[in-house]
Coordinates of C-alpha atoms and ligand atoms in Angstrom, one line a residue:
M1348 CA 0.2 6.6 -80.4
K1349 CA -2.6 4.5 -81.8
L1350 CA -3.3 1.0 -80.8
D1351 CA -2.8 -1.1 -83.8
S1352 CA -4.1 -4.4 -83.2
R1353 CA -3.5 -6.3 -86.4
Q1354 CA -0.4 -8.0 -85.3
L1355 CA -2.1 -9.7 -82.4
R1356 CA -3.2 -12.5 -84.5
Y1357 CA 0.1 -13.2 -86.0
L1358 CA 2.3 -13.4 -82.8
T1359 CA 3.4 -17.0 -82.0
A1360 CA 3.1 -18.3 -78.4
E1361 CA 7.0 -17.7 -78.6
D1362 CA 6.7 -14.2 -79.3
W1363 CA 4.2 -13.7 -76.4
R1364 CA 6.7 -15.5 -74.0
V1365 CA 9.3 -13.1 -75.3
L1366 CA 7.1 -10.0 -74.9
T1367 CA 6.1 -11.3 -71.4
A1368 CA 9.8 -11.6 -70.5
V1369 CA 10.6 -8.1 -71.5
E1370 CA 7.8 -6.7 -69.3
M1371 CA 9.1 -8.9 -66.3
G1372 CA 12.7 -7.8 -66.9
S1373 CA 11.6 -4.1 -67.0
K1374 CA 10.8 -4.4 -63.5
N1375 CA 14.6 -3.9 -62.5
H1376 CA 16.1 -2.8 -65.9
E1377 CA 15.3 0.2 -67.8
L1378 CA 16.9 -1.5 -70.7
V1379 CA 16.3 -5.2 -70.4
P1380 CA 19.6 -7.1 -71.5
T1381 CA 19.0 -9.6 -74.4
V1382 CA 20.5 -12.4 -72.5
L1383 CA 18.0 -11.7 -69.7
I1384 CA 15.1 -11.6 -72.1
A1385 CA 16.1 -15.2 -73.4
Q1386 CA 16.6 -16.6 -69.9
I1387 CA 13.3 -15.4 -68.4
A1388 CA 11.6 -16.7 -71.4
G1389 CA 13.2 -19.9 -71.2
L1390 CA 14.3 -20.0 -74.7
R1391 CA 18.0 -20.1 -74.1
G1392 CA 20.3 -21.4 -76.8
G1393 CA 17.8 -21.7 -79.7
S1394 CA 17.5 -18.9 -82.6
G1395 CA 13.7 -18.8 -81.7
V1396 CA 14.3 -15.8 -79.1
H1397 CA 16.2 -13.8 -81.7
K1398 CA 13.3 -14.3 -84.3
S1399 CA 10.8 -13.2 -81.6
I1400 CA 12.7 -10.2 -80.6
A1401 CA 12.9 -9.3 -84.4
T1402 CA 9.1 -9.6 -85.0
L1403 CA 8.3 -7.8 -81.7
A1404 CA 10.8 -4.9 -82.6
K1405 CA 9.5 -4.6 -86.1
S1406 CA 6.0 -4.4 -84.7
G1407 CA 7.1 -1.7 -82.3
L1408 CA 6.1 -3.7 -79.2
I1409 CA 9.7 -3.5 -78.0
A1410 CA 12.4 -1.2 -78.9
K1411 CA 16.1 -0.3 -78.4
I1412 CA 17.3 2.7 -76.6
K1413 CA 19.6 4.9 -78.5
N1414 CA 23.2 4.9 -77.4
A1415 CA 22.9 2.1 -75.1
K1416 CA 25.8 0.5 -73.4
Y1417 CA 24.6 -3.1 -74.1
D1418 CA 22.4 -5.1 -76.2
G1419 CA 18.9 -4.9 -74.9
Y1420 CA 15.4 -3.8 -75.3
R1421 CA 12.5 -2.0 -73.6
L1422 CA 8.9 -2.4 -73.5
T1423 CA 6.8 0.2 -75.6
Y1424 CA 3.4 1.3 -75.0
G1425 CA 2.4 -0.8 -77.9
G1426 CA 3.7 -3.8 -76.2
L1427 CA 2.0 -2.9 -72.9
D1428 CA -1.2 -2.5 -74.8
Y1429 CA -0.8 -5.9 -76.4
L1430 CA -0.1 -7.6 -73.0
S1431 CA -3.2 -5.9 -71.6
L1432 CA -5.3 -6.9 -74.4
N1433 CA -4.1 -10.6 -74.2
T1434 CA -4.8 -10.6 -70.4
L1435 CA -8.4 -9.2 -71.0
R1436 CA -8.9 -11.7 -73.7
K1437 CA -7.9 -14.7 -71.7
Q1438 CA -10.3 -13.4 -68.9
D1439 CA -13.0 -13.4 -71.4
T1440 CA -13.6 -9.7 -70.7
V1441 CA -12.7 -8.3 -74.1
F1442 CA -13.3 -10.5 -77.4
S1443 CA -12.9 -7.8 -80.0
L1444 CA -11.6 -4.2 -80.5
G1445 CA -13.8 -1.8 -82.2
N1446 CA -13.4 2.1 -83.1
Q1447 CA -11.7 4.6 -81.1
I1448 CA -14.1 6.9 -79.6
G1449 CA -12.0 9.2 -77.8
V1450 CA -8.6 10.8 -77.3
G1451 CA -8.3 12.3 -74.0
K1452 CA -5.4 14.4 -72.7
E1453 CA -3.9 11.3 -71.4
S1454 CA -5.9 8.4 -72.4
D1455 CA -7.2 6.6 -75.5
I1456 CA -10.7 5.3 -75.5
Y1457 CA -12.0 2.4 -77.6
V1458 CA -15.2 0.5 -77.8
V1459 CA -14.7 -3.3 -77.4
A1460 CA -16.9 -6.1 -77.2
D1461 CA -17.2 -9.0 -74.7
P1462 CA -17.6 -12.5 -76.0
T1463 CA -21.4 -12.1 -76.0
G1464 CA -21.0 -9.2 -78.2
K1465 CA -21.9 -6.6 -75.6
Q1466 CA -20.4 -3.4 -76.1
L1467 CA -18.0 -2.0 -73.5
V1468 CA -15.3 0.7 -73.2
L1469 CA -11.6 0.3 -73.0
K1470 CA -9.6 3.0 -71.2
L1471 CA -5.8 3.0 -71.7
H1472 CA -3.9 5.4 -69.7
R1473 CA -1.2 7.2 -71.3
L1474 CA 0.6 9.7 -68.8
G1475 CA 3.3 11.6 -70.1
R1476 CA 1.9 12.1 -73.7
I1477 CA 1.0 15.7 -73.1
S1478 CA 1.4 17.0 -69.8
F1479 CA 4.8 17.7 -69.9
R1480 CA 4.1 20.1 -72.6
T1481 CA 1.6 22.0 -70.6
V1482 CA 3.5 22.4 -67.4
K1483 CA 5.4 25.4 -66.2
A1484 CA 6.8 24.3 -63.0
N1485 CA 8.6 21.0 -62.1
R1486 CA 9.5 20.3 -65.8
D1487 CA 12.6 18.5 -64.4
Y1488 CA 10.5 16.1 -62.3
L1489 CA 8.6 15.3 -65.6
R1490 CA 11.7 15.5 -68.1
N1491 CA 13.8 13.0 -66.3
R1492 CA 11.3 10.4 -66.2
T1493 CA 11.9 7.2 -68.1
T1494 CA 9.2 5.4 -70.3
G1495 CA 9.0 2.8 -67.6
S1496 CA 8.0 5.2 -65.0
W1497 CA 5.5 6.8 -67.2
M1498 CA 4.1 3.2 -67.6
Y1499 CA 4.1 3.0 -63.7
L1500 CA 2.2 6.2 -63.3
S1501 CA -0.1 5.1 -66.0
R1502 CA -0.9 2.0 -64.2
L1503 CA -1.4 3.6 -61.0
A1504 CA -3.9 6.0 -62.8
A1505 CA -5.9 3.0 -64.1
M1506 CA -5.8 1.4 -60.7
K1507 CA -7.0 4.6 -58.8
E1508 CA -9.7 5.1 -61.2
Y1509 CA -10.8 1.7 -61.1
A1510 CA -10.8 1.6 -57.2
F1511 CA -13.0 4.8 -57.2
M1512 CA -15.4 3.8 -59.7
H1513 CA -15.9 0.6 -57.7
V1514 CA -17.0 2.2 -54.6
L1515 CA -18.8 5.0 -56.2
K1516 CA -21.0 2.5 -58.2
R1517 CA -21.6 0.2 -55.0
E1518 CA -22.8 3.5 -53.2
G1519 CA -25.2 4.2 -55.9
F1520 CA -23.4 7.3 -57.7
P1521 CA -24.2 7.7 -61.3
V1522 CA -20.8 6.3 -62.9
P1523 CA -20.0 3.6 -65.3
E1524 CA -19.7 0.1 -64.1
P1525 CA -16.3 -0.8 -63.8
I1526 CA -15.6 -4.3 -65.1
A1527 CA -11.8 -5.1 -65.3
Q1528 CA -8.5 -3.5 -64.8
T1529 CA -5.2 -4.6 -65.9
R1530 CA -1.7 -2.8 -66.2
H1531 CA -2.6 0.8 -67.6
T1532 CA -5.9 -0.3 -68.8
L1533 CA -9.3 -0.4 -67.6
V1534 CA -12.7 -1.8 -69.0
M1535 CA -16.4 -0.4 -68.1
E1536 CA -19.6 -0.1 -69.2
L1537 CA -20.4 1.9 -72.4
I1538 CA -22.6 4.8 -71.6
D1539 CA -24.5 5.6 -74.7
S1540 CA -25.0 9.2 -74.7
F1541 CA -23.2 12.5 -75.2
P1542 CA -20.9 14.5 -73.2
L1543 CA -22.6 17.7 -71.8
R1544 CA -20.0 19.6 -74.0
S1545 CA -21.8 18.7 -77.0
I1546 CA -25.3 19.5 -75.9
D1547 CA -26.7 22.8 -77.2
N1548 CA -30.0 22.7 -75.2
V1549 CA -31.6 20.9 -72.4
S1550 CA -35.2 21.0 -71.6
D1551 CA -34.8 22.0 -68.0
P1552 CA -31.5 23.5 -67.2
L1553 CA -32.6 24.4 -63.8
T1554 CA -33.3 20.8 -62.9
L1555 CA -30.1 19.5 -64.4
Y1556 CA -27.8 22.2 -62.7
G1557 CA -29.4 21.3 -59.2
D1558 CA -28.5 17.7 -59.9
L1559 CA -25.1 18.3 -60.9
M1560 CA -24.5 20.5 -57.8
D1561 CA -26.1 17.9 -55.6
L1562 CA -23.7 15.5 -57.1
I1563 CA -20.8 17.5 -56.1
V1564 CA -22.1 17.8 -52.7
R1565 CA -22.8 14.1 -52.3
L1566 CA -19.3 13.3 -53.3
A1567 CA -18.0 15.6 -50.6
K1568 CA -20.3 14.0 -48.1
V1569 CA -18.5 10.8 -48.5
G1570 CA -15.1 12.5 -48.6
L1571 CA -14.4 13.1 -52.3
I1572 CA -13.7 15.9 -54.6
H1573 CA -14.0 14.8 -58.3
G1574 CA -11.4 17.4 -59.3
D1575 CA -12.1 17.7 -63.1
F1576 CA -15.8 17.8 -62.7
N1577 CA -16.8 19.6 -66.0
E1578 CA -18.7 19.5 -69.5
F1579 CA -16.2 16.7 -71.0
N1580 CA -16.4 14.4 -67.9
L1581 CA -20.3 14.4 -67.8
L1582 CA -22.2 12.2 -70.2
I1583 CA -25.9 13.1 -70.3
K1584 CA -28.6 10.6 -70.7
E1585 CA -31.7 11.8 -71.9
D1586 CA -35.1 9.9 -71.2
P1587 CA -36.9 9.5 -74.8
V1588 CA -40.3 10.1 -73.2
T1589 CA -40.0 12.3 -70.3
K1590 CA -36.9 14.2 -71.6
K1591 CA -35.3 14.2 -68.3
S1592 CA -31.4 14.7 -68.6
T1593 CA -29.5 12.3 -66.2
P1594 CA -25.8 13.0 -65.7
I1595 CA -23.1 10.2 -65.6
L1596 CA -19.8 11.2 -64.2
I1597 CA -16.6 9.8 -65.7
D1598 CA -12.9 10.1 -65.5
F1599 CA -11.4 9.7 -62.0
P1600 CA -7.7 9.5 -62.0
Q1601 CA -7.4 13.0 -60.3
M1602 CA -10.0 12.5 -57.5
L1603 CA -9.0 13.7 -54.1
S1604 CA -9.9 13.8 -50.6
T1605 CA -12.0 16.4 -48.7
T1606 CA -9.1 16.3 -46.2
H1607 CA -6.5 17.4 -48.9
E1608 CA -4.9 20.7 -47.9
N1609 CA -6.3 22.5 -50.9
A1610 CA -9.8 20.7 -50.9
K1611 CA -11.8 23.8 -50.7
W1612 CA -10.2 25.4 -53.9
Y1613 CA -10.7 22.2 -55.9
F1614 CA -14.4 21.8 -54.7
D1615 CA -15.0 25.6 -55.6
R1616 CA -13.3 25.0 -59.0
D1617 CA -15.6 22.0 -59.8
V1618 CA -18.6 24.1 -58.8
N1619 CA -17.5 27.1 -60.9
C1620 CA -16.8 25.0 -64.0
I1621 CA -20.4 24.0 -64.1
K1622 CA -21.7 27.6 -63.4
R1623 CA -19.3 29.0 -66.2
F1624 CA -20.4 26.4 -68.5
F1625 CA -24.2 26.8 -67.9
S1626 CA -23.9 30.5 -68.3
R1627 CA -22.1 30.1 -71.6
Q1628 CA -23.9 27.3 -73.0
F1629 CA -27.5 27.6 -71.8
K1630 CA -27.5 31.2 -70.8
F1631 CA -28.5 29.8 -67.4
T1632 CA -27.4 31.5 -64.1
S1633 CA -28.8 30.2 -60.6
D1634 CA -30.2 32.6 -58.0
E1635 CA -28.7 30.6 -55.5
P1636 CA -25.2 31.1 -54.1
G1637 CA -23.0 28.0 -53.5
P1638 CA -22.9 25.0 -52.8
F1639 CA -20.0 25.7 -50.3
F1640 CA -17.3 23.4 -49.2
E1641 CA -17.8 24.2 -45.6
D1642 CA -21.7 23.3 -45.6
A1643 CA -20.9 20.1 -47.6
I1644 CA -18.6 18.7 -45.2
K1645 CA -20.2 19.9 -42.2
D1646 CA -22.9 17.1 -42.3
A1647 CA -20.8 14.6 -43.9
D1648 CA -21.3 11.1 -43.3
K1649 CA -18.7 10.0 -40.6
N1650 CA -19.3 6.2 -41.2
K1651 CA -19.0 6.5 -45.0
R1652 CA -15.7 7.9 -46.2
L1653 CA -14.8 6.5 -49.5
D1654 CA -11.5 8.5 -49.7
I1655 CA -10.2 6.2 -46.5
E1656 CA -11.8 3.2 -47.9
V1657 CA -10.0 3.2 -51.3
E1658 CA -6.6 4.1 -49.6
A1659 CA -7.1 0.9 -47.5
T1660 CA -7.5 -1.1 -50.7
G1661 CA -4.8 -2.3 -53.3
F1662 CA -4.4 1.3 -54.1
S1663 CA -1.7 2.0 -51.3
R1664 CA -0.6 5.2 -49.7
K1665 CA 2.7 5.0 -51.6
M1666 CA 0.9 4.5 -54.8
A1667 CA -1.3 7.3 -54.0
K1668 CA 1.7 9.6 -53.3
D1669 CA 3.5 8.8 -56.5
L1670 CA 0.4 9.8 -58.5
D1671 CA -0.2 12.8 -56.5
R1672 CA 3.3 14.0 -57.1
F1673 CA 2.7 13.7 -60.7
V1674 CA -0.7 15.3 -60.6
E1675 CA 0.7 18.2 -58.8
A1676 CA 3.8 18.5 -61.0
V1677 CA 1.3 19.0 -63.9
G1678 CA -0.5 21.7 -61.8
F1679 CA -3.8 19.7 -61.4
Q1680 CA -4.7 21.0 -64.8
N1681 CA -8.2 21.0 -65.6
E1682 CA -9.7 19.9 -68.9
A1683 CA -11.9 22.8 -69.2
D1684 CA -8.8 25.2 -68.7
E1685 CA -8.1 25.3 -72.4
D1686 CA -5.9 28.4 -72.2
T1687 CA -3.1 26.7 -70.0
A1688 CA -3.0 23.6 -72.1
E1689 CA -1.3 25.6 -75.0
V1690 CA 1.2 27.6 -72.8
L1691 CA 4.2 25.5 -73.7
D1692 CA 2.7 23.6 -76.5
G1693 CA 5.5 22.8 -79.0
Q1694 CA 8.3 24.1 -76.8
D1695 CA 9.4 21.2 -74.9
G1696 CA 7.3 18.5 -76.4
N1697 CA 10.2 16.2 -77.4
E1698 CA 12.4 16.6 -74.5
V1699 CA 11.1 14.4 -72.1
D1700 CA 11.7 11.1 -73.9
Q1701 CA 13.6 11.2 -76.9
D1702 CA 13.4 7.6 -77.5
D1703 CA 9.7 7.5 -77.5
S1704 CA 9.1 10.3 -79.6
E1705 CA 11.5 9.0 -82.3
E1706 CA 10.1 5.7 -82.4
E1707 CA 6.5 7.3 -82.7
E1708 CA 7.6 9.0 -85.8
E1709 CA 8.8 6.0 -87.1
E1710 CA 5.4 3.9 -86.3
E1711 CA 3.6 6.8 -88.0
E1712 CA 5.7 6.3 -91.3
E1713 CA 5.1 2.5 -91.1
T1714 CA 1.4 2.9 -90.6
G1715 CA 0.7 5.7 -92.7
S1716 CA -2.3 4.1 -94.4
Q1717 CA -3.8 2.8 -91.2
D1718 CA -6.5 5.3 -90.6
A1719 CA -8.3 4.3 -93.7
Q1720 CA -8.3 0.6 -92.6
E1721 CA -8.7 1.1 -89.1
D1722 CA -12.1 2.9 -89.2
N1723 CA -14.1 -0.2 -89.0
V1724 CA -12.0 -3.2 -88.5
E1725 CA -13.1 -5.3 -85.8
E1726 CA -10.0 -7.4 -84.9
E1727 CA -10.8 -10.6 -83.2
L1728 CA -8.4 -11.0 -80.3
A1729 CA -9.4 -14.5 -79.6
E1730 CA -7.5 -16.2 -82.3
Q1731 CA -4.5 -15.8 -80.3
T1732 CA -3.0 -18.6 -78.4
H1733 CA -0.9 -17.2 -75.6
T1734 CA -0.6 -20.3 -73.3
D1735 CA 1.0 -18.7 -70.1
Ligands
ADP3163 P1 -9.5 11.6 -70.2 O1 -8.9 11.3 -68.8 O2 -8.6 11.3 -71.2 O3 -10.4 12.8 -70.4 P2 -12.2 10.3 -70.1 O4 -12.4 9.2 -69.0 O5 -12.7 11.7 -69.7 O6 -10.7 10.3 -70.5 O7 -12.6 9.9 -71.6 C1 -12.5 10.7 -72.6 C2 -13.9 10.7 -73.6 O8 -14.2 9.3 -74.0 C3 -14.9 11.1 -72.9 O9 -15.1 12.6 -72.8 C4 -16.2 10.5 -73.3 O10 -16.6 11.2 -74.7 C5 -15.5 9.1 -73.7 N1 -15.9 8.2 -72.8 C6 -15.1 7.8 -71.7 N2 -15.5 6.7 -71.0 C7 -16.8 6.4 -71.5 C8 -17.9 5.5 -71.3 N3 -17.7 4.6 -70.2 N4 -18.7 5.4 -72.1 C9 -19.0 6.2 -73.1 N5 -18.0 7.3 -73.4 C10 -17.0 7.3 -72.8
MG3164 MG1 -12.0 13.4 -69.4

């Protein structure tokens, strides 16, 4: 699903009120009754609400559910994207939307600009998009989810990622600076460099390897395991003069505590991912064994436990549990495990949420020519006048 911001500037203040009403109604209703939408929007009686509903439905920001028992609408990911962009615009965090630079497993990444023209990264979490295809176990847990519950999990992923980036940055870890978070999205510093994956040689693999292992160990010392520490989630900055490579770590929704029951397994997997990659890509194998989980936590800093700190903030224990259940259901799949990603591809893909997949097909048809136009459009978000 693409983020097509072209409609943003055409929505009226009333359209925004109605879209916001559908979002509010979604808290208690999978399908928000049309009468309730009108009531929450405070637009009862007039034809305005129906006009807005028609506009929003035509733009794919809200949708009907097939075979529904009453007249109503649900919010789509497109609608949620628009609400987020509008919030970010009102906060003066994001002024314009640029090109998409990444399509992750479960996220879309865009370059955006703030009002001063500074480039930033917008990450939109899209849980449920792919995972269900790749899962062997727990399919019922995933299949029976509604769009709303995927949106809830996507919001948790964004909140968790933001919370961890915040404490990691504060503690001097090499991560992008987190700037804002709303709903299923977060805005962060743009790291202008390439992922390790796309780098064919480094001037000094031994030093880079050592720095990466140090990073894994330093994280463990403050109570954390990244859980997806691999060549896709490490961006490498090269100093133009000294040629020294500095890694920046990204992508934190699956981060876990060193007290997790399988912590050692995840720690070892992070370590082995890097070993495997260095041997394949740079033909480099370290003479030193380890690092080992037991050593890393033995001299951990007892007063600095970031896993505990994050749990005590807005990202509550209940939220952590909900997200963990999801992560466990998809088997804590690692991006570098390409083989597992194909296991069920194409078999189950459409079963999880019929409505959404159908709606996406329709969207594709409507916006067939979009790619060509989208390449370089800088949509100004500022023209919109959402007044709430
Ligand atoms: P996913 O969870 O989908 O893997 P990531 O956070 O890893 O999402 O982002 C996907 C890709 O987008 C990354 O591999 C990287 O190329 C790019 N990317 C993400 N965040 C940034 C950033 N802050 N600066 C530059 N590129 C980024
Ligand atoms: Mg990633």
